[in-house]
């Protein structure tokens, strides 16, 4: 918890989402690239990884990866600009890649291939809303992993939230499928924050209504994302797999078990756990996160002030957030 802050119930949920993302990411970092069959038993999955699991030797202990750093780039951009500004977001993502901005100890130890290609295009002068690759096979989870702060910050309509979630995806992942997954996740997060009885079903209804006037989006939603399917169990880097794997992990009864289940799926463990951790943290609140994980999370001097700014920002009168 940020120092000297006494959270309300709503604050506890917001902070649970933000810290849940970062802690899920940090717990998952050492296990990245491991196959499910090689994972330890659930109860042995910890931030202090068992022997034989250290995917990123250069990563500071307890550090979030590119997932958390990019999420914080988005958060600080929203707070400082007072709106979604994809040009500003793009500049911050370049600063992260080049200088370790929003990375723990300034160490950048992972970057996705599609994100790297997009940022190279951005550096070469491509506009931020066109820099993300748009091919069928350019649907990695790099824009989904960072989008949660938008849902935590945004207080406008669901339509505006959908449009903003899709827009921020364009910087690194321009295909409609990635945009829709980001938007659906943000609606899921909002419904979770509002403590709706079935947040996923609520998000799907909202997404379907939005897609009624967008045939391409409607086809992507129903044919490829398949929101009525059972939660999946593949920890791959494909954006649809990540979304459904997070749904599977979120079926667990508490935050600790949800993170362990997400990581047990193997492969892109940090991102699956970050996406799941954001949702379950929103559901159960900051108070549900194991204290040993909060204490071991590195980079608190970066995130704690931003968390307080996020809460203060939500309490301010509307400032034309569109």
CSV table of C-alpha atoms in Angstrom, one decimal:
chain,number,residue,atom,x,y,z
A,1,UNK,CA,0.0,0.0,0.0
A,2,UNK,CA,1.3,3.5,-0.7
A,3,UNK,CA,2.7,5.0,2.6
A,4,UNK,CA,0.3,6.9,4.8
A,5,UNK,CA,-2.8,6.1,2.8
A,6,UNK,CA,-5.9,4.7,4.4
A,7,UNK,CA,-7.9,3.3,1.4
A,8,UNK,CA,-11.7,3.3,1.1
A,9,UNK,CA,-13.3,0.1,-0.2
A,10,UNK,CA,-13.2,1.5,-3.7
A,11,UNK,CA,-9.6,2.6,-3.3
A,12,UNK,CA,-8.7,-0.9,-2.1
A,13,UNK,CA,-10.1,-2.4,-5.3
A,14,UNK,CA,-8.3,0.2,-7.6
A,15,UNK,CA,-5.0,-0.4,-5.8
A,16,UNK,CA,-5.6,-4.2,-5.9
A,17,UNK,CA,-5.9,-3.9,-9.7
A,18,UNK,CA,-2.7,-1.9,-10.1
A,19,UNK,CA,-0.5,-3.8,-7.7
A,20,UNK,CA,-2.1,-7.1,-8.7
A,21,UNK,CA,-0.9,-6.5,-12.3
A,22,UNK,CA,2.6,-5.7,-11.2
A,23,UNK,CA,2.9,-8.5,-8.6
A,24,UNK,CA,1.5,-11.1,-11.1
A,25,UNK,CA,4.1,-10.0,-13.6
A,26,UNK,CA,6.9,-10.1,-11.0
A,27,UNK,CA,6.0,-13.5,-9.7
A,28,UNK,CA,5.8,-14.8,-13.3
A,29,UNK,CA,9.1,-13.4,-14.5
A,30,UNK,CA,11.4,-16.2,-13.4
A,31,UNK,CA,9.2,-18.9,-15.0
A,32,UNK,CA,8.8,-17.4,-18.4
A,33,UNK,CA,9.4,-19.8,-21.4
A,34,UNK,CA,9.0,-22.9,-19.2
A,35,UNK,CA,6.6,-25.5,-20.4
A,36,UNK,CA,3.6,-26.4,-18.3
A,37,UNK,CA,4.9,-29.9,-17.7
A,38,UNK,CA,8.1,-28.5,-16.2
A,39,UNK,CA,6.3,-26.2,-13.7
A,40,UNK,CA,6.5,-26.9,-10.0
A,41,UNK,CA,3.4,-27.7,-7.9
A,42,UNK,CA,1.1,-24.7,-7.5
A,43,UNK,CA,2.0,-24.1,-3.9
A,44,UNK,CA,5.7,-23.9,-4.8
A,45,UNK,CA,5.2,-21.1,-7.3
A,46,UNK,CA,6.7,-18.1,-5.5
A,47,UNK,CA,8.4,-14.8,-6.3
A,48,UNK,CA,11.5,-16.3,-4.8
A,49,UNK,CA,11.7,-18.9,-7.5
A,50,UNK,CA,12.7,-22.5,-6.9
A,51,UNK,CA,16.1,-23.7,-8.1
A,52,UNK,CA,16.3,-24.1,-11.9
A,53,UNK,CA,13.9,-21.2,-12.7
A,54,UNK,CA,15.5,-18.0,-13.7
A,55,UNK,CA,14.4,-17.0,-17.2
A,56,UNK,CA,16.0,-13.5,-17.0
A,57,UNK,CA,19.3,-13.5,-15.1
A,58,UNK,CA,19.6,-9.7,-15.5
A,59,UNK,CA,16.2,-9.0,-13.9
A,60,UNK,CA,16.4,-7.4,-10.5
A,61,UNK,CA,14.8,-9.6,-7.8
A,62,UNK,CA,11.1,-8.9,-7.5
A,63,UNK,CA,11.0,-6.7,-10.6
A,64,UNK,CA,8.1,-6.4,-13.1
A,65,UNK,CA,9.0,-6.9,-16.7
A,66,UNK,CA,8.0,-5.0,-19.9
A,67,UNK,CA,4.4,-5.7,-19.0
A,68,UNK,CA,4.5,-3.6,-15.8
A,69,UNK,CA,6.8,-1.0,-17.2
A,70,UNK,CA,4.5,-0.3,-20.2
A,71,UNK,CA,1.4,-0.3,-18.0
A,72,UNK,CA,3.1,2.4,-15.9
A,73,UNK,CA,4.0,4.3,-19.1
A,74,UNK,CA,0.3,4.3,-20.0
A,75,UNK,CA,-0.7,5.3,-16.4
A,76,UNK,CA,1.6,8.3,-16.1
A,77,UNK,CA,0.7,9.4,-19.6
A,78,UNK,CA,-3.0,9.4,-18.7
A,79,UNK,CA,-2.4,11.2,-15.4
A,80,UNK,CA,-0.1,13.9,-16.9
A,81,UNK,CA,-2.0,14.5,-20.1
A,82,UNK,CA,-5.5,14.1,-18.6
A,83,UNK,CA,-6.6,12.0,-21.6
A,84,UNK,CA,-5.3,9.2,-23.8
A,85,UNK,CA,-2.6,10.7,-26.0
A,86,UNK,CA,-1.1,8.0,-28.2
A,87,UNK,CA,1.8,10.2,-29.3
A,88,UNK,CA,2.8,10.8,-25.7
A,89,UNK,CA,2.4,7.1,-25.0
A,90,UNK,CA,4.6,6.2,-27.9
A,91,UNK,CA,7.3,8.6,-26.7
A,92,UNK,CA,7.2,7.0,-23.3
A,93,UNK,CA,7.4,3.5,-24.6
A,94,UNK,CA,10.5,4.5,-26.6
A,95,UNK,CA,12.0,6.1,-23.5
A,96,UNK,CA,11.3,2.8,-21.7
A,97,UNK,CA,13.1,0.8,-24.4
A,98,UNK,CA,16.0,3.2,-24.7
A,99,UNK,CA,16.5,4.3,-21.1
A,100,UNK,CA,14.6,2.0,-18.8
A,101,UNK,CA,11.9,4.5,-18.0
A,102,UNK,CA,9.4,3.0,-15.6
A,103,UNK,CA,11.6,-0.2,-15.4
A,104,UNK,CA,12.9,-1.3,-12.0
A,105,UNK,CA,16.4,0.0,-11.6
A,106,UNK,CA,16.2,1.1,-15.2
A,107,UNK,CA,16.8,-2.4,-16.4
A,108,UNK,CA,15.0,-3.5,-19.6
A,109,UNK,CA,15.3,-7.3,-19.8
A,110,UNK,CA,12.5,-8.3,-22.2
A,111,UNK,CA,10.6,-6.9,-25.2
A,112,UNK,CA,8.2,-8.6,-27.5
A,113,UNK,CA,9.0,-9.0,-31.2
A,114,UNK,CA,5.9,-7.1,-32.4
A,115,UNK,CA,6.5,-4.3,-29.8
A,116,UNK,CA,10.1,-4.0,-30.9
A,117,UNK,CA,9.1,-3.8,-34.6
A,118,UNK,CA,6.4,-1.2,-33.8
A,119,UNK,CA,8.7,1.0,-31.8
A,120,UNK,CA,11.3,0.8,-34.5
A,121,UNK,CA,8.7,2.1,-36.9
A,122,UNK,CA,7.7,4.8,-34.5
A,123,UNK,CA,11.3,5.9,-34.1
A,124,UNK,CA,11.6,6.1,-37.9
A,125,UNK,CA,8.7,8.5,-38.1
A,126,UNK,CA,5.6,6.4,-38.4
A,127,UNK,CA,2.7,8.1,-36.5
A,128,UNK,CA,1.9,6.4,-33.2
A,129,UNK,CA,-1.6,5.4,-34.3
A,130,UNK,CA,-0.2,3.6,-37.3
A,131,UNK,CA,3.0,2.1,-35.9
A,132,UNK,CA,1.6,-1.2,-34.6
A,133,UNK,CA,1.8,-4.1,-37.2
A,134,UNK,CA,-1.6,-5.1,-38.5
A,135,UNK,CA,-1.2,-8.6,-40.0
A,136,UNK,CA,-3.1,-11.7,-39.0
A,137,UNK,CA,-0.1,-13.0,-37.2
A,138,UNK,CA,0.6,-9.8,-35.4
A,139,UNK,CA,-1.7,-10.6,-32.5
A,140,UNK,CA,0.6,-11.0,-29.6
A,141,UNK,CA,-0.4,-9.9,-26.1
A,142,UNK,CA,1.7,-6.8,-25.9
A,143,UNK,CA,-1.1,-4.2,-25.9
A,144,UNK,CA,-3.4,-6.3,-23.7
A,145,UNK,CA,-0.7,-6.7,-21.0
A,146,UNK,CA,-0.5,-2.9,-20.4
A,147,UNK,CA,-4.1,-1.7,-20.9
A,148,UNK,CA,-5.5,-2.1,-17.3
A,149,UNK,CA,-4.5,1.4,-16.1
A,150,UNK,CA,-6.8,2.8,-18.7
A,151,UNK,CA,-9.7,1.0,-17.1
A,152,UNK,CA,-8.6,2.1,-13.6
A,153,UNK,CA,-8.2,5.8,-14.6
A,154,UNK,CA,-11.2,6.2,-17.0
A,155,UNK,CA,-14.5,7.5,-15.8
A,156,UNK,CA,-16.3,8.1,-19.1
A,157,UNK,CA,-18.8,6.0,-20.9
A,158,UNK,CA,-18.3,2.4,-21.9
A,159,UNK,CA,-18.1,3.5,-25.5
A,160,UNK,CA,-15.3,5.9,-24.8
A,161,UNK,CA,-13.5,3.3,-22.8
A,162,UNK,CA,-13.8,0.8,-25.7
A,163,UNK,CA,-12.5,3.3,-28.2
A,164,UNK,CA,-9.6,4.4,-26.0
A,165,UNK,CA,-8.6,0.8,-25.3
A,166,UNK,CA,-8.5,0.1,-29.0
A,167,UNK,CA,-6.6,3.3,-29.7
A,168,UNK,CA,-3.8,2.6,-27.3
A,169,UNK,CA,-3.4,-0.8,-28.9
A,170,UNK,CA,-2.5,0.8,-32.2
A,171,UNK,CA,0.8,2.0,-31.0
A,172,UNK,CA,2.2,-1.6,-30.9
A,173,UNK,CA,-0.6,-4.0,-32.1
A,174,UNK,CA,-2.8,-2.6,-34.8
A,175,UNK,CA,-4.9,-5.7,-35.8
A,176,UNK,CA,-8.6,-5.5,-34.9
A,177,UNK,CA,-8.3,-8.7,-32.8
A,178,UNK,CA,-5.8,-7.1,-30.5
A,179,UNK,CA,-7.9,-3.9,-30.2
A,180,UNK,CA,-11.0,-5.9,-29.3
A,181,UNK,CA,-9.2,-8.0,-26.7
A,182,UNK,CA,-8.0,-4.8,-25.0
A,183,UNK,CA,-11.5,-3.3,-25.1
A,184,UNK,CA,-13.1,-6.4,-23.8
A,185,UNK,CA,-10.6,-6.7,-21.0
A,186,UNK,CA,-11.2,-3.1,-20.0
A,187,UNK,CA,-15.0,-3.7,-19.9
A,188,UNK,CA,-14.4,-6.8,-17.8
A,189,UNK,CA,-12.2,-4.8,-15.4
A,190,UNK,CA,-14.9,-2.0,-15.1
A,191,UNK,CA,-17.6,-4.6,-14.4
A,192,UNK,CA,-15.4,-6.2,-11.8
A,193,UNK,CA,-14.7,-2.8,-10.2
A,194,UNK,CA,-18.4,-2.2,-10.1
A,195,UNK,CA,-18.8,-5.6,-8.4
A,196,UNK,CA,-21.3,-6.9,-10.9
A,197,UNK,CA,-22.5,-10.5,-10.4
A,198,UNK,CA,-21.0,-11.8,-13.6
A,199,UNK,CA,-18.4,-9.3,-14.8
A,200,UNK,CA,-17.3,-11.3,-17.9
A,201,UNK,CA,-20.8,-11.7,-19.1
A,202,UNK,CA,-21.5,-8.0,-18.6
A,203,UNK,CA,-18.3,-7.1,-20.6
A,204,UNK,CA,-19.3,-9.5,-23.4
A,205,UNK,CA,-22.8,-7.9,-23.7
A,206,UNK,CA,-21.3,-4.4,-23.9
A,207,UNK,CA,-18.8,-5.5,-26.5
A,208,UNK,CA,-21.5,-7.1,-28.6
A,209,UNK,CA,-23.6,-4.0,-28.5
A,210,UNK,CA,-20.6,-1.9,-29.6
A,211,UNK,CA,-19.8,-4.3,-32.5
A,212,UNK,CA,-23.3,-4.2,-33.9
A,213,UNK,CA,-22.2,-1.3,-36.2
A,214,UNK,CA,-18.8,-2.7,-36.9
A,215,UNK,CA,-19.0,-5.9,-39.0
A,216,UNK,CA,-15.3,-6.5,-39.0
A,217,UNK,CA,-15.1,-6.3,-35.2
A,218,UNK,CA,-18.2,-8.5,-34.9
A,219,UNK,CA,-16.6,-11.2,-37.0
A,220,UNK,CA,-13.4,-11.0,-35.0
A,221,UNK,CA,-15.2,-11.2,-31.7
A,222,UNK,CA,-17.4,-14.1,-32.6
A,223,UNK,CA,-15.1,-16.2,-34.8
A,224,UNK,CA,-11.7,-15.6,-33.2
A,225,UNK,CA,-12.1,-14.4,-29.7
A,226,UNK,CA,-15.2,-16.5,-29.0
A,227,UNK,CA,-16.3,-14.9,-25.7
A,228,UNK,CA,-18.8,-17.6,-24.9
A,229,UNK,CA,-16.2,-20.4,-24.9
A,230,UNK,CA,-15.0,-21.9,-21.7
A,231,UNK,CA,-12.0,-20.3,-20.1
A,232,UNK,CA,-8.8,-21.6,-21.8
A,233,UNK,CA,-5.6,-23.0,-20.4
A,234,UNK,CA,-2.8,-22.0,-22.8
A,235,UNK,CA,-0.1,-19.7,-21.5
A,236,UNK,CA,1.0,-18.7,-25.0
A,237,UNK,CA,1.8,-15.2,-26.2
A,238,UNK,CA,-1.3,-15.0,-28.5
A,239,UNK,CA,-3.6,-12.3,-27.3
A,240,UNK,CA,-6.7,-14.5,-27.3
A,241,UNK,CA,-5.0,-17.3,-25.4
A,242,UNK,CA,-3.9,-14.7,-22.8
A,243,UNK,CA,-7.3,-13.4,-22.3
A,244,UNK,CA,-8.9,-16.8,-21.9
A,245,UNK,CA,-6.1,-18.0,-19.7
A,246,UNK,CA,-6.7,-15.1,-17.4
A,247,UNK,CA,-10.3,-16.0,-17.2
A,248,UNK,CA,-9.3,-19.5,-16.1
A,249,UNK,CA,-7.0,-18.2,-13.4
A,250,UNK,CA,-9.7,-15.8,-12.2
A,251,UNK,CA,-11.9,-18.8,-11.4
A,252,UNK,CA,-9.6,-19.5,-8.4
A,253,UNK,CA,-11.0,-18.4,-5.0
A,254,UNK,CA,-8.2,-16.0,-4.0
A,255,UNK,CA,-5.4,-13.8,-5.4
A,256,UNK,CA,-2.5,-16.1,-4.5
A,257,UNK,CA,-4.0,-19.2,-6.1
A,258,UNK,CA,-5.0,-17.3,-9.2
A,259,UNK,CA,-1.5,-16.1,-9.8
A,260,UNK,CA,-0.1,-19.6,-9.2
A,261,UNK,CA,-2.7,-21.1,-11.6
A,262,UNK,CA,-1.8,-18.5,-14.3
A,263,UNK,CA,1.9,-19.2,-14.0
A,264,UNK,CA,1.3,-23.0,-14.0
A,265,UNK,CA,0.1,-22.6,-17.6
A,266,UNK,CA,3.7,-22.0,-18.6
A,267,UNK,CA,5.3,-20.2,-21.5
A,268,UNK,CA,4.4,-16.5,-21.2
A,269,UNK,CA,4.0,-16.7,-17.5
A,270,UNK,CA,4.6,-13.1,-16.6
A,271,UNK,CA,2.0,-11.7,-19.0
A,272,UNK,CA,-0.7,-14.3,-18.2
A,273,UNK,CA,-0.2,-13.6,-14.5
A,274,UNK,CA,-0.2,-9.8,-15.0
A,275,UNK,CA,-3.4,-9.9,-16.9
A,276,UNK,CA,-5.0,-12.3,-14.4
A,277,UNK,CA,-3.6,-10.4,-11.4
A,278,UNK,CA,-5.1,-7.2,-12.5
A,279,UNK,CA,-8.6,-8.6,-12.7
A,280,UNK,CA,-8.4,-10.7,-9.4
A,281,UNK,CA,-6.7,-7.7,-7.6
A,282,UNK,CA,-9.7,-5.6,-8.7
A,283,UNK,CA,-12.1,-8.3,-7.6
A,284,UNK,CA,-10.5,-8.9,-4.2
A,285,UNK,CA,-8.6,-5.7,-3.4
A,286,UNK,CA,-5.1,-4.8,-2.3
A,287,UNK,CA,-5.8,-6.3,1.1
A,288,UNK,CA,-6.1,-9.7,-0.6
A,289,UNK,CA,-2.6,-9.7,-1.9
A,290,UNK,CA,-0.1,-11.7,0.2
A,291,UNK,CA,2.0,-9.4,2.3
A,292,UNK,CA,5.1,-11.4,1.4
A,293,UNK,CA,4.6,-10.6,-2.3
A,294,UNK,CA,3.9,-6.9,-1.6
A,295,UNK,CA,7.0,-6.7,0.6
A,296,UNK,CA,9.2,-8.4,-2.1
A,297,UNK,CA,7.9,-6.2,-5.0
A,298,UNK,CA,10.8,-4.1,-6.3
A,299,UNK,CA,10.2,-0.6,-7.7
A,300,UNK,CA,7.9,0.7,-5.0
A,301,UNK,CA,9.5,4.1,-5.2
A,302,UNK,CA,8.2,4.2,-8.8
A,303,UNK,CA,4.7,2.8,-8.3
A,304,UNK,CA,3.6,4.1,-4.9
A,305,UNK,CA,3.5,7.8,-5.9
A,306,UNK,CA,1.7,6.9,-9.1
A,307,UNK,CA,-0.9,4.9,-7.2
A,308,UNK,CA,-1.7,7.9,-5.0
A,309,UNK,CA,-2.0,10.1,-8.1
A,310,UNK,CA,-4.3,7.6,-9.7
A,311,UNK,CA,-6.6,7.7,-6.7
A,312,UNK,CA,-6.5,11.5,-6.5
A,313,UNK,CA,-7.2,11.7,-10.2
A,314,UNK,CA,-10.3,9.6,-9.9
A,315,UNK,CA,-11.6,11.8,-7.1
A,316,UNK,CA,-11.2,15.0,-9.2
A,317,UNK,CA,-14.2,16.4,-11.1
A,318,UNK,CA,-14.4,15.4,-14.8
A,319,UNK,CA,-11.8,17.1,-16.9
A,320,UNK,CA,-13.1,16.2,-20.3
A,321,UNK,CA,-11.5,12.7,-20.3
A,322,UNK,CA,-12.1,11.5,-23.9
